[in-house]
Coordinates of C-alpha atoms in Angstrom, one line a residue:
M1 CA -16.4 -52.9 -40.2
S2 CA -12.9 -52.6 -40.0
S3 CA -11.0 -50.0 -40.4
T4 CA -7.2 -50.0 -39.1
I5 CA -4.9 -47.4 -37.9
T6 CA -1.1 -47.9 -38.4
D7 CA 2.5 -46.7 -37.9
Q8 CA 4.3 -48.5 -35.5
S9 CA 2.2 -46.4 -33.1
K10 CA -1.3 -47.9 -33.2
T11 CA -3.6 -50.1 -35.9
V12 CA -6.9 -50.8 -35.6
P13 CA -7.9 -54.2 -37.7
N14 CA -10.7 -56.8 -37.9
T15 CA -10.6 -60.5 -37.0
A16 CA -9.2 -61.7 -40.2
M17 CA -6.7 -58.2 -40.1
Q18 CA -5.2 -59.0 -36.8
A19 CA -4.4 -62.0 -37.4
A20 CA -2.1 -60.4 -40.7
L21 CA -1.3 -57.9 -38.6
N22 CA -0.5 -60.3 -35.8
I23 CA 2.2 -62.6 -38.7
L24 CA 3.9 -58.4 -39.4
G25 CA 4.5 -58.4 -35.7
Y26 CA 1.5 -56.1 -34.8
N27 CA 0.3 -56.5 -31.1
C28 CA -3.1 -56.2 -31.4
Y29 CA -5.6 -54.8 -28.9
H30 CA -8.9 -56.4 -28.9
S31 CA -11.8 -56.4 -27.1
S32 CA -11.0 -59.7 -25.6
V33 CA -8.3 -58.0 -23.6
F34 CA -11.0 -57.3 -21.0
F35 CA -10.7 -61.3 -19.7
S36 CA -7.3 -60.3 -19.0
N37 CA -7.1 -56.6 -17.9
I38 CA -11.1 -56.3 -16.5
R39 CA -10.4 -52.5 -15.3
D40 CA -9.9 -51.5 -18.9
C41 CA -14.1 -51.3 -19.0
D42 CA -14.0 -48.4 -16.7
M43 CA -11.7 -45.9 -18.9
W44 CA -13.6 -47.8 -22.2
N45 CA -16.9 -46.3 -20.2
D46 CA -15.1 -42.5 -19.3
A47 CA -14.1 -42.1 -22.6
M48 CA -18.1 -43.1 -23.9
D49 CA -19.5 -40.6 -21.3
A50 CA -17.5 -37.9 -22.8
K51 CA -18.3 -38.4 -26.3
Y52 CA -21.8 -39.7 -25.8
L53 CA -23.2 -38.1 -22.5
G54 CA -21.2 -34.9 -22.0
Q55 CA -19.5 -36.6 -19.2
G56 CA -15.9 -35.6 -18.0
P57 CA -13.7 -34.8 -21.0
R58 CA -13.0 -36.3 -24.0
F59 CA -9.4 -38.7 -24.0
T60 CA -6.4 -37.2 -25.7
R61 CA -3.3 -38.3 -26.8
T62 CA -2.5 -38.7 -23.2
E63 CA -5.7 -40.9 -22.3
W64 CA -5.1 -43.5 -25.5
D65 CA -1.5 -44.0 -24.2
Q66 CA -2.4 -45.0 -20.6
L67 CA -5.2 -47.8 -22.9
L68 CA -4.1 -48.7 -25.9
G69 CA 0.1 -48.1 -25.1
S70 CA 1.7 -51.4 -24.7
Y71 CA -0.4 -52.2 -28.4
S72 CA 0.5 -51.5 -31.9
A73 CA -2.5 -52.2 -33.3
V74 CA -6.4 -52.2 -31.9
S75 CA -9.3 -54.3 -33.5
A76 CA -12.4 -51.6 -34.5
D77 CA -14.4 -54.1 -32.7
P78 CA -16.8 -52.7 -30.3
P79 CA -15.6 -49.9 -28.5
A80 CA -12.9 -49.2 -29.8
V81 CA -15.0 -48.5 -33.6
A82 CA -17.0 -45.7 -31.6
F83 CA -13.5 -43.9 -31.2
A84 CA -12.5 -43.6 -35.3
E85 CA -11.6 -40.0 -36.1
D86 CA -10.5 -40.2 -31.9
L87 CA -8.0 -42.3 -32.9
V88 CA -6.1 -40.4 -35.8
A89 CA -6.8 -37.5 -34.6
A90 CA -4.5 -38.9 -31.7
Y91 CA -1.6 -40.6 -33.3
P92 CA -1.3 -38.3 -36.1
D93 CA 1.3 -40.2 -38.0
A94 CA -0.5 -43.6 -38.4
K95 CA -1.8 -45.1 -41.2
V96 CA -5.2 -46.6 -42.1
I97 CA -6.2 -49.8 -43.6
L98 CA -10.0 -49.8 -44.8
V99 CA -11.4 -53.0 -45.9
E100 CA -14.5 -52.8 -47.0
R101 CA -17.0 -55.7 -46.9
E102 CA -19.8 -55.9 -48.9
I103 CA -22.6 -54.5 -46.6
E104 CA -25.1 -57.4 -46.7
S105 CA -22.4 -60.1 -45.3
W106 CA -21.2 -58.3 -42.9
Y107 CA -24.8 -57.4 -41.9
Q108 CA -25.2 -60.7 -42.0
S109 CA -22.4 -61.4 -39.3
F110 CA -23.1 -58.4 -36.9
D111 CA -26.8 -59.7 -36.4
A112 CA -25.7 -62.8 -35.5
N113 CA -22.5 -62.6 -33.3
I114 CA -22.7 -58.9 -32.0
I115 CA -26.6 -57.8 -32.0
A116 CA -27.3 -60.5 -31.3
A117 CA -24.5 -60.7 -28.3
Q118 CA -26.0 -57.6 -27.4
W119 CA -29.0 -58.3 -26.2
S120 CA -29.1 -61.8 -25.3
P121 CA -30.9 -63.4 -22.7
L122 CA -28.4 -66.0 -21.9
I123 CA -25.5 -63.2 -21.5
S124 CA -27.8 -60.9 -19.7
F125 CA -28.5 -64.4 -17.2
V126 CA -24.8 -65.1 -17.4
S127 CA -23.6 -61.4 -16.3
E128 CA -25.5 -60.8 -13.6
L129 CA -24.4 -63.9 -12.0
D130 CA -20.6 -63.2 -12.5
P131 CA -20.7 -59.5 -11.5
W132 CA -16.3 -59.7 -11.5
L133 CA -15.9 -60.1 -15.1
L134 CA -18.6 -60.9 -17.7
R135 CA -21.3 -57.9 -16.1
P136 CA -18.4 -54.9 -17.1
V137 CA -17.3 -56.3 -20.0
R138 CA -21.7 -56.5 -20.8
R139 CA -22.3 -53.3 -19.3
C140 CA -19.2 -51.5 -21.7
H141 CA -20.2 -52.6 -24.5
R142 CA -23.8 -52.0 -23.9
R143 CA -22.6 -48.1 -23.2
W144 CA -21.5 -48.7 -27.0
A145 CA -24.4 -49.8 -28.3
T146 CA -26.7 -46.8 -27.0
G147 CA -24.0 -44.6 -27.5
W148 CA -22.5 -45.2 -31.2
M149 CA -25.8 -46.7 -32.3
A150 CA -28.2 -45.1 -30.8
S151 CA -29.7 -48.0 -29.8
A152 CA -31.8 -49.6 -27.1
G153 CA -32.7 -52.9 -28.3
K154 CA -32.4 -55.4 -31.3
A155 CA -34.8 -53.9 -33.2
E156 CA -33.6 -50.7 -33.2
M157 CA -29.8 -51.5 -33.4
R158 CA -30.7 -53.9 -36.9
E159 CA -32.4 -50.8 -38.0
K160 CA -29.6 -48.6 -37.6
A161 CA -26.2 -51.3 -38.9
R162 CA -26.6 -50.3 -42.3
R163 CA -26.5 -47.1 -42.2
A164 CA -23.4 -47.0 -39.4
Y165 CA -21.5 -49.0 -41.3
R166 CA -22.2 -46.6 -44.1
D167 CA -21.2 -43.9 -41.8
H168 CA -18.2 -45.9 -40.4
Y169 CA -16.7 -45.7 -43.7
A170 CA -18.4 -42.3 -44.9
L171 CA -16.0 -40.7 -41.7
V172 CA -12.8 -42.2 -42.3
R173 CA -12.1 -41.6 -45.6
R174 CA -13.5 -38.7 -44.8
V175 CA -11.0 -37.7 -41.0
T176 CA -8.1 -39.0 -43.1
P177 CA -5.2 -37.9 -44.9
K178 CA -5.3 -39.5 -48.6
D179 CA -1.1 -40.4 -48.3
R180 CA -2.3 -42.2 -44.6
L181 CA -5.6 -44.5 -46.2
L182 CA -5.5 -47.5 -48.0
E183 CA -8.6 -48.8 -48.6
Y184 CA -9.0 -52.8 -48.8
K185 CA -10.0 -56.5 -50.2
F186 CA -8.5 -59.6 -48.2
S187 CA -8.5 -60.8 -52.1
D188 CA -5.5 -58.2 -52.9
G189 CA -3.2 -60.1 -49.9
W190 CA 0.1 -59.3 -48.6
G191 CA 1.2 -57.4 -51.5
P192 CA -0.4 -54.0 -51.4
L193 CA -0.7 -54.4 -47.5
C194 CA 3.1 -55.4 -46.7
E195 CA 4.3 -52.8 -49.4
F196 CA 1.7 -49.5 -46.9
L197 CA 3.0 -50.4 -44.2
G198 CA 6.7 -51.1 -45.1
K199 CA 6.6 -55.0 -44.1
P200 CA 8.4 -57.5 -46.0
V201 CA 6.1 -60.4 -47.8
P202 CA 5.8 -62.7 -45.4
D203 CA 6.9 -66.3 -45.5
A204 CA 3.2 -67.7 -44.9
P205 CA 0.1 -67.8 -46.7
F206 CA -2.4 -65.0 -45.8
P207 CA -4.3 -65.8 -42.9
R208 CA -8.3 -67.0 -43.6
V209 CA -10.1 -66.2 -40.9
N210 CA -14.3 -66.5 -40.3
D211 CA -15.3 -64.2 -38.6
S212 CA -18.2 -65.7 -37.7
E213 CA -16.7 -68.9 -36.5
A214 CA -14.2 -66.8 -34.4
L215 CA -17.2 -64.8 -33.1
Q216 CA -19.3 -67.3 -31.7
E217 CA -16.3 -69.8 -30.4
L218 CA -15.6 -66.6 -27.6
L219 CA -19.2 -65.7 -27.3
T220 CA -18.6 -69.6 -26.3
I221 CA -15.5 -69.0 -23.9
I222 CA -17.1 -65.3 -22.6
I223 CA -20.0 -67.7 -21.3
K224 CA -18.4 -70.8 -20.1
R225 CA -15.9 -68.0 -17.5
G226 CA -18.8 -66.0 -16.9
L227 CA -20.0 -69.7 -15.3
Y228 CA -17.5 -70.9 -13.7
N229 CA -16.5 -67.5 -11.9
S230 CA -20.2 -67.4 -10.5
L231 CA -19.9 -71.2 -9.1
K232 CA -16.2 -70.3 -7.6
R233 CA -16.6 -67.5 -5.8
T234 CA -20.6 -68.8 -4.6
L235 CA -18.9 -72.1 -3.4
K236 CA -16.0 -69.9 -1.7
V237 CA -18.7 -67.7 0.5
A238 CA -21.1 -71.1 0.3
L239 CA -18.8 -74.7 1.3
P240 CA -17.3 -72.5 4.4
L241 CA -20.9 -71.4 5.0
A242 CA -22.1 -74.8 4.8
V243 CA -19.2 -76.7 6.8
L244 CA -19.8 -73.8 10.1
M245 CA -23.9 -74.3 9.9
M246 CA -22.7 -78.9 9.7
F247 CA -20.8 -77.9 13.3
V248 CA -23.0 -75.5 14.6
W249 CA -25.9 -78.3 13.7
L250 CA -23.1 -80.9 15.7
Y251 CA -23.0 -79.2 18.5
Y252 CA -27.1 -78.5 19.1
R253 CA -27.6 -82.3 18.2
G254 CA -25.1 -83.1 20.7
L255 CA -26.2 -80.7 24.0
Y256 CA -29.5 -82.2 22.4
H257 CA -28.2 -86.2 23.0
R258 CA -26.4 -85.2 26.3
G259 CA -29.3 -83.6 27.7

């Protein structure tokens, strides 16, 4: 699922489109950015609470600039995909690239990667061990699932996925002026994309990215990082405590032998 907003100001791509936009000089925001700036989760949570729970004011250009202002692109993966109309309204000069895949192919990838990760017992377990990084990311994505997809479990998310896909594309087409919208297929290559964005065609082949493999690689990195963070912080507490206990034991052992 992908919609791309672009004007030198903001862009919204999927994984393959993200690679293409990087080549064209855009700096793309992706949910993996969370791992270098975990406080982004708090702002996304505020945005979702305002939109789906009515808690707090809806984000305006000011808040979006605060969250995304250092980027010229925003990947339409969770949770940003939940704010297509908000971003189109906040950036009225932006262009929108809508990349539509065959729905069953998209669903298989979405189910195997996004849904599986969202309700993975392993990721849930590791996130509880890592409250500093992985847990905030997981909770942010859970808000997205219960808000944008109105789903409280794996079965419900699967049931609603195809409808969410169709509704998203219908929404993007409805809220985007026709002169700002490019409906694009990856088989079209550089030509239509570069013409739409006003960019020269690069002297490089159009990137071919396996989205499923990229997502699986990211999930593996996430789990490893969560385990590493948990072990690192546990050792920071456990090691000094173990040393202290050893000295206490040696002290009382010495007293016992002297007695």
